[in-house]
GROMACS .gro file of C-alpha atoms in nm:
model
  293
    1MET     CA    1  -7.277   3.132  -2.654
    2HIS     CA    2  -7.366   2.960  -2.309
    3THR     CA    3  -7.343   3.130  -1.947
    4VAL     CA    4  -7.233   2.966  -1.684
    5LEU     CA    5  -7.242   3.225  -1.385
    6VAL     CA    6  -7.126   3.065  -1.068
    7THR     CA    7  -7.148   3.157  -0.763
    8GLY     CA    8  -6.937   3.124  -0.439
    9ALA     CA    9  -6.588   3.125  -0.681
   10HIS     CA   10  -6.344   3.217  -0.463
   11GLY     CA   11  -6.376   2.906  -0.269
   12MET     CA   12  -6.224   2.585  -0.319
   13LEU     CA   13  -6.470   2.444  -0.523
   14GLY     CA   14  -6.545   2.709  -0.757
   15ARG     CA   15  -6.184   2.782  -0.825
   16ALA     CA   16  -6.145   2.447  -1.015
   17LEU     CA   17  -6.488   2.465  -1.175
   18ALA     CA   18  -6.399   2.785  -1.321
   19THR     CA   19  -6.129   2.683  -1.486
   20VAL     CA   20  -6.286   2.383  -1.605
   21LEU     CA   21  -6.593   2.583  -1.737
   22HIS     CA   22  -6.360   2.802  -1.910
   23ARG     CA   23  -6.157   2.511  -2.066
   24ALA     CA   24  -6.454   2.384  -2.180
   25GLY     CA   25  -6.572   2.656  -2.420
   26TYR     CA   26  -6.832   2.813  -2.191
   27ARG     CA   27  -6.865   3.221  -2.113
   28THR     CA   28  -6.794   3.169  -1.738
   29VAL     CA   29  -6.914   3.471  -1.481
   30PRO     CA   30  -6.720   3.366  -1.149
   31LEU     CA   31  -6.834   3.575  -0.881
   32GLY     CA   32  -6.731   3.563  -0.498
   33ARG     CA   33  -6.960   3.743  -0.191
   34ASP     CA   34  -6.839   4.026  -0.268
   35GLU     CA   35  -6.987   4.052  -0.628
   36LEU     CA   36  -7.302   3.870  -0.516
   37ASP     CA   37  -7.416   3.796  -0.212
   38ILE     CA   38  -7.658   3.561  -0.285
   39THR     CA   39  -7.868   3.645   0.042
   40SER     CA   40  -7.956   3.993  -0.160
   41PRO     CA   41  -8.242   3.877  -0.391
   42ASP     CA   42  -8.228   4.238  -0.509
   43ALA     CA   43  -7.864   4.138  -0.563
   44VAL     CA   44  -7.870   3.804  -0.718
   45ALA     CA   45  -8.131   4.053  -0.942
   46SER     CA   46  -7.967   4.285  -1.050
   47VAL     CA   47  -7.633   4.016  -1.186
   48TRP     CA   48  -7.912   3.823  -1.406
   49ALA     CA   49  -8.024   4.080  -1.584
   50VAL     CA   50  -7.707   4.203  -1.676
   51HIS     CA   51  -7.540   3.880  -1.707
   52ARG     CA   52  -7.855   3.645  -1.874
   53PRO     CA   53  -7.695   3.363  -1.725
   54ARG     CA   54  -7.867   2.985  -1.888
   55THR     CA   55  -7.701   2.800  -1.615
   56VAL     CA   56  -7.644   2.938  -1.218
   57ILE     CA   57  -7.390   2.663  -0.987
   58ASN     CA   58  -7.390   2.766  -0.666
   59CYS     CA   59  -7.135   2.665  -0.504
   60ALA     CA   60  -7.195   2.945  -0.203
   61ALA     CA   61  -7.206   2.813   0.149
   62TYR     CA   62  -7.164   2.838   0.495
   63THR     CA   63  -6.979   2.596   0.603
   64ALA     CA   64  -6.886   2.692   0.978
   65VAL     CA   65  -7.018   2.384   1.059
   66ASP     CA   66  -6.984   2.429   1.520
   67ASP     CA   67  -7.049   2.785   1.472
   68ALA     CA   68  -7.356   2.742   1.268
   69GLU     CA   69  -7.516   2.563   1.591
   70GLU     CA   70  -7.456   2.921   1.844
   71ASP     CA   71  -7.553   3.108   1.513
   72GLU     CA   72  -7.814   2.921   1.268
   73ALA     CA   73  -7.964   3.203   1.101
   74THR     CA   74  -7.679   3.349   0.982
   75ALA     CA   75  -7.598   3.012   0.833
   76TRP     CA   76  -7.977   2.969   0.693
   77LEU     CA   77  -7.935   3.342   0.513
   78THR     CA   78  -7.693   3.187   0.275
   79ASN     CA   79  -7.755   2.803   0.280
   80THR     CA   80  -8.121   2.799   0.234
   81GLN     CA   81  -8.224   3.172   0.150
   82GLY     CA   82  -7.916   3.191  -0.089
   83PRO     CA   83  -8.057   2.912  -0.275
   84ARG     CA   84  -8.390   2.975  -0.311
   85HIS     CA   85  -8.306   3.393  -0.422
   86LEU     CA   86  -8.171   3.220  -0.699
   87ALA     CA   87  -8.359   2.947  -0.788
   88GLU     CA   88  -8.687   3.187  -0.790
   89ALA     CA   89  -8.483   3.397  -1.099
   90ALA     CA   90  -8.412   3.095  -1.241
   91ALA     CA   91  -8.769   3.097  -1.282
   92ARG     CA   92  -8.870   3.431  -1.379
   93THR     CA   93  -8.613   3.359  -1.636
   94GLY     CA   94  -8.765   3.039  -1.822
   95ALA     CA   95  -9.106   3.254  -1.804
   96ALA     CA   96  -9.029   3.479  -2.075
   97GLU     CA   97  -8.668   3.297  -2.219
   98ALA     CA   98  -8.566   2.889  -2.187
   99PRO     CA   99  -8.570   2.783  -1.874
  100ALA     CA  100  -8.259   2.874  -1.662
  101ARG     CA  101  -8.061   2.538  -1.480
  102LEU     CA  102  -7.965   2.603  -1.141
  103ILE     CA  103  -7.696   2.287  -1.000
  104HIS     CA  104  -7.719   2.365  -0.605
  105ILE     CA  105  -7.409   2.203  -0.456
  106SER     CA  106  -7.516   2.010  -0.148
  107THR     CA  107  -7.392   1.862   0.138
  108ASP     CA  108  -7.341   1.404   0.305
  109TYR     CA  109  -7.469   1.645   0.603
  110VAL     CA  110  -7.854   1.649   0.563
  111PHE     CA  111  -7.779   1.250   0.652
  112ASP     CA  112  -7.766   1.142   1.024
  113GLY     CA  113  -7.503   0.870   0.956
  114ASP     CA  114  -7.671   0.624   1.135
  115ALA     CA  115  -7.658   0.408   0.853
  116CYS     CA  116  -7.475   0.062   0.789
  117ARG     CA  117  -7.504   0.127   0.413
  118PRO     CA  118  -7.471   0.392   0.184
  119TYR     CA  119  -7.728   0.648   0.121
  120ALA     CA  120  -7.881   0.653  -0.154
  121GLU     CA  121  -7.998   0.947  -0.316
  122ASN     CA  122  -8.376   0.904  -0.233
  123ALA     CA  123  -8.304   0.782   0.121
  124PRO     CA  124  -8.457   0.967   0.425
  125THR     CA  125  -8.298   1.261   0.545
  126ARG     CA  126  -8.234   1.377   0.908
  127PRO     CA  127  -7.983   1.606   0.976
  128ARG     CA  128  -7.852   1.595   1.310
  129THR     CA  129  -7.682   1.985   1.313
  130ALA     CA  130  -7.787   2.299   1.242
  131TYR     CA  131  -7.567   2.367   0.881
  132GLY     CA  132  -7.779   2.000   0.777
  133ARG     CA  133  -8.046   2.170   0.828
  134THR     CA  134  -7.991   2.470   0.684
  135LYS     CA  135  -7.867   2.266   0.338
  136LEU     CA  136  -8.124   2.069   0.401
  137GLY     CA  137  -8.349   2.339   0.334
  138GLY     CA  138  -8.155   2.502  -0.011
  139GLU     CA  139  -8.207   2.176  -0.118
  140ARG     CA  140  -8.609   2.203  -0.113
  141ALA     CA  141  -8.629   2.485  -0.185
  142VAL     CA  142  -8.369   2.490  -0.574
  143LEU     CA  143  -8.588   2.125  -0.589
  144ASP     CA  144  -8.972   2.249  -0.503
  145ILE     CA  145  -8.945   2.591  -0.719
  146LEU     CA  146  -8.742   2.400  -1.034
  147PRO     CA  147  -8.866   2.053  -1.025
  148THR     CA  148  -8.719   2.020  -1.396
  149THR     CA  149  -8.444   2.256  -1.412
  150GLY     CA  150  -8.295   2.212  -1.087
  151THR     CA  151  -8.030   1.989  -0.946
  152VAL     CA  152  -7.911   1.933  -0.620
  153LEU     CA  153  -7.539   1.743  -0.521
  154ARG     CA  154  -7.446   1.652  -0.257
  155THR     CA  155  -7.055   1.596  -0.200
  156ALA     CA  156  -6.870   1.557   0.089
  157TRP     CA  157  -6.479   1.590   0.225
  158LEU     CA  158  -6.329   1.814  -0.013
  159TYR     CA  159  -6.001   1.879  -0.120
  160GLY     CA  160  -5.822   2.003  -0.352
  161ALA     CA  161  -5.560   2.262  -0.536
  162HIS     CA  162  -5.732   2.534  -0.361
  163GLY     CA  163  -5.766   2.692   0.014
  164HIS     CA  164  -5.778   2.447   0.315
  165HIS     CA  165  -5.841   2.138   0.366
  166PHE     CA  166  -5.770   1.808   0.599
  167PRO     CA  167  -5.514   1.628   0.371
  168ALA     CA  168  -5.331   2.042   0.355
  169THR     CA  169  -5.327   1.965   0.787
  170MET     CA  170  -5.194   1.618   0.759
  171ALA     CA  171  -4.899   1.740   0.481
  172ARG     CA  172  -4.787   1.990   0.762
  173LEU     CA  173  -4.811   1.758   1.077
  174ALA     CA  174  -4.592   1.483   0.858
  175HIS     CA  175  -4.372   1.722   0.777
  176GLU     CA  176  -4.329   1.806   1.186
  177PRO     CA  177  -4.051   1.461   1.171
  178GLY     CA  178  -4.101   1.267   1.522
  179ARG     CA  179  -4.445   1.449   1.589
  180GLU     CA  180  -4.770   1.148   1.644
  181VAL     CA  181  -5.113   1.251   1.517
  182HIS     CA  182  -5.419   1.156   1.667
  183VAL     CA  183  -5.739   1.131   1.391
  184VAL     CA  184  -6.080   0.967   1.437
  185ALA     CA  185  -6.068   0.638   1.290
  186ASP     CA  186  -6.488   0.585   1.323
  187GLN     CA  187  -6.606   0.862   1.146
  188TYR     CA  188  -6.647   0.693   0.765
  189GLY     CA  189  -6.671   0.938   0.421
  190GLN     CA  190  -6.584   0.978   0.089
  191PRO     CA  191  -6.208   1.150   0.019
  192THR     CA  192  -6.334   1.378  -0.244
  193TRP     CA  193  -6.110   1.621  -0.531
  194THR     CA  194  -6.260   1.866  -0.655
  195GLY     CA  195  -6.112   1.861  -0.985
  196ASP     CA  196  -6.333   1.564  -1.050
  197LEU     CA  197  -6.648   1.691  -0.910
  198ALA     CA  198  -6.562   2.082  -1.127
  199ALA     CA  199  -6.523   1.795  -1.401
  200ARG     CA  200  -6.821   1.662  -1.380
  201ILE     CA  201  -7.050   1.940  -1.287
  202ALA     CA  202  -6.966   2.057  -1.640
  203ALA     CA  203  -7.079   1.685  -1.788
  204LEU     CA  204  -7.386   1.785  -1.643
  205VAL     CA  205  -7.402   2.151  -1.783
  206ALA     CA  206  -7.383   1.972  -2.150
  207ARG     CA  207  -7.659   1.674  -2.040
  208PRO     CA  208  -7.889   1.837  -1.736
  209CYS     CA  209  -8.017   1.557  -1.497
  210PRO     CA  210  -8.294   1.734  -1.241
  211GLY     CA  211  -8.290   1.577  -0.913
  212VAL     CA  212  -8.040   1.472  -0.648
  213LEU     CA  213  -7.732   1.338  -0.700
  214HIS     CA  214  -7.461   1.234  -0.549
  215ALA     CA  215  -7.114   1.386  -0.645
  216THR     CA  216  -6.870   1.228  -0.445
  217ASN     CA  217  -6.558   0.994  -0.500
  218SER     CA  218  -6.657   0.606  -0.468
  219GLY     CA  219  -6.501   0.394  -0.195
  220GLU     CA  220  -6.515   0.464   0.197
  221ALA     CA  221  -6.194   0.553   0.434
  222THR     CA  222  -6.245   0.747   0.792
  223TRP     CA  223  -6.013   1.048   0.846
  224PHE     CA  224  -5.781   0.817   1.023
  225ASP     CA  225  -5.731   0.608   0.673
  226LEU     CA  226  -5.701   0.933   0.515
  227ALA     CA  227  -5.425   1.126   0.741
  228ARG     CA  228  -5.220   0.775   0.687
  229GLU     CA  229  -5.294   0.794   0.282
  230VAL     CA  230  -5.150   1.124   0.317
  231PHE     CA  231  -4.847   1.056   0.566
  232ALA     CA  232  -4.661   0.734   0.299
  233ARG     CA  233  -4.732   0.975   0.030
  234LEU     CA  234  -4.456   1.198   0.153
  235GLY     CA  235  -4.266   0.944   0.251
  236ALA     CA  236  -4.373   0.976   0.638
  237ASP     CA  237  -4.413   0.693   0.841
  238PRO     CA  238  -4.790   0.631   0.846
  239ALA     CA  239  -4.712   0.490   1.204
  240ARG     CA  240  -4.720   0.845   1.372
  241VAL     CA  241  -5.112   0.870   1.317
  242ARG     CA  242  -5.243   0.761   1.605
  243PRO     CA  243  -5.607   0.599   1.596
  244ALA     CA  244  -5.831   0.806   1.826
  245ARG     CA  245  -6.275   0.835   1.889
  246THR     CA  246  -6.483   1.097   1.841
  247ALA     CA  247  -6.602   1.083   2.128
  248ALA     CA  248  -6.254   1.235   2.231
  249VAL     CA  249  -6.285   1.487   2.031
  250PRO     CA  250  -6.592   1.653   2.151
  251ARG     CA  251  -6.738   1.931   1.893
  252VAL     CA  252  -7.013   2.165   1.891
  253ALA     CA  253  -7.193   1.986   1.619
  254SER     CA  254  -7.190   1.619   1.614
  255ARG     CA  255  -7.041   1.494   1.359
  256PRO     CA  256  -7.210   1.236   1.133
  257ARG     CA  257  -7.079   0.862   1.247
  258ARG     CA  258  -7.105   0.746   0.830
  259THR     CA  259  -7.176   0.903   0.531
  260THR     CA  260  -7.113   0.731   0.261
  261LEU     CA  261  -7.308   0.805  -0.011
  262GLY     CA  262  -7.465   0.554  -0.345
  263HIS     CA  263  -7.405   0.642  -0.705
  264GLU     CA  264  -7.707   0.497  -0.850
  265ARG     CA  265  -7.888   0.800  -1.026
  266TRP     CA  266  -7.587   0.873  -1.253
  267SER     CA  267  -7.695   0.580  -1.508
  268THR     CA  268  -8.010   0.812  -1.540
  269ALA     CA  269  -7.721   1.113  -1.705
  270GLY     CA  270  -7.588   0.895  -1.953
  271LEU     CA  271  -7.242   0.870  -1.704
  272PRO     CA  272  -7.065   0.620  -1.450
  273PRO     CA  273  -7.009   0.675  -1.100
  274MET     CA  274  -6.655   0.917  -0.973
  275ARG     CA  275  -6.390   0.684  -0.969
  276ASN     CA  276  -6.244   0.494  -0.635
  277TRP     CA  277  -6.143   0.800  -0.436
  278ARG     CA  278  -5.772   0.649  -0.372
  279ASP     CA  279  -5.741   0.675  -0.798
  280ALA     CA  280  -5.821   1.038  -0.785
  281MET     CA  281  -5.619   1.135  -0.496
  282ASP     CA  282  -5.344   0.918  -0.728
  283ALA     CA  283  -5.414   1.217  -1.003
  284ALA     CA  284  -5.473   1.535  -0.779
  285TRP     CA  285  -5.173   1.476  -0.566
  286PRO     CA  286  -4.923   1.642  -0.797
  287THR     CA  287  -5.143   1.997  -0.784
  288LEU     CA  288  -5.160   1.948  -0.432
  289GLY     CA  289  -4.824   2.149  -0.378
  290LEU     CA  290  -4.869   1.922  -0.076
  291SER     CA  291  -4.504   1.786  -0.080
  292ASP     CA  292  -4.361   2.105   0.077
  293SER     CA  293  -4.648   2.218   0.310
   0.00000   0.00000   0.00000
């Protein structure tokens, strides 16, 4: 049976992915940080020896964007060295058996956010934050070590049935009668449902596509747009969401202005781009449990 090992399996995407893979009939080994610390090469080697995975999906990441500015070394261990250890283990497996594959989850933060059009998969990367730099390091490690069996999926603005995410925060605020909420209206991206992303990753297990792919729901929105969408779906007055500028909400790490991602390479995998973010939210909404937030 095809064994798929999922790292970071207790996170929002990891939990959705483990469910989808199990339903698809794969022998799924979901491991959180307590079961596998990917920053330790010995821990990676030990887990590999026990499970002998044919595919590894790396959802483990240091995602505290602001904290990374103060402690880039810690972010580097998880975001750069961790993927390197996984890729090296996959490469060693490939020397004696069928090549092991690694699907690594990355981010839109590898781009500077200055583009006026969607970033293609081969667009130059220019991260402006410690988080983006360390995630780019992980991408490069995977693709350098596994040029024919490594896949990098860049995603962004995730929400789903598990964990903390922006729509859940907006739902909580929407349930506070009369409260106005100021939300950034000059940052553009693509809200992406973990259910759609997990299904797309499962498809890639069955039909490998090495290299870089952009795995976001299509279309474009601002955080302001997304907040108003949540308010409207809850029957709250969207006018309670007021636009704000990024400069009015200072953060330790800079936020990219526009990181809309292009999806041209999906044709290589024989798959269409992921659906529009509003259509995805139609499907996701009953699963999110936000009406009673």
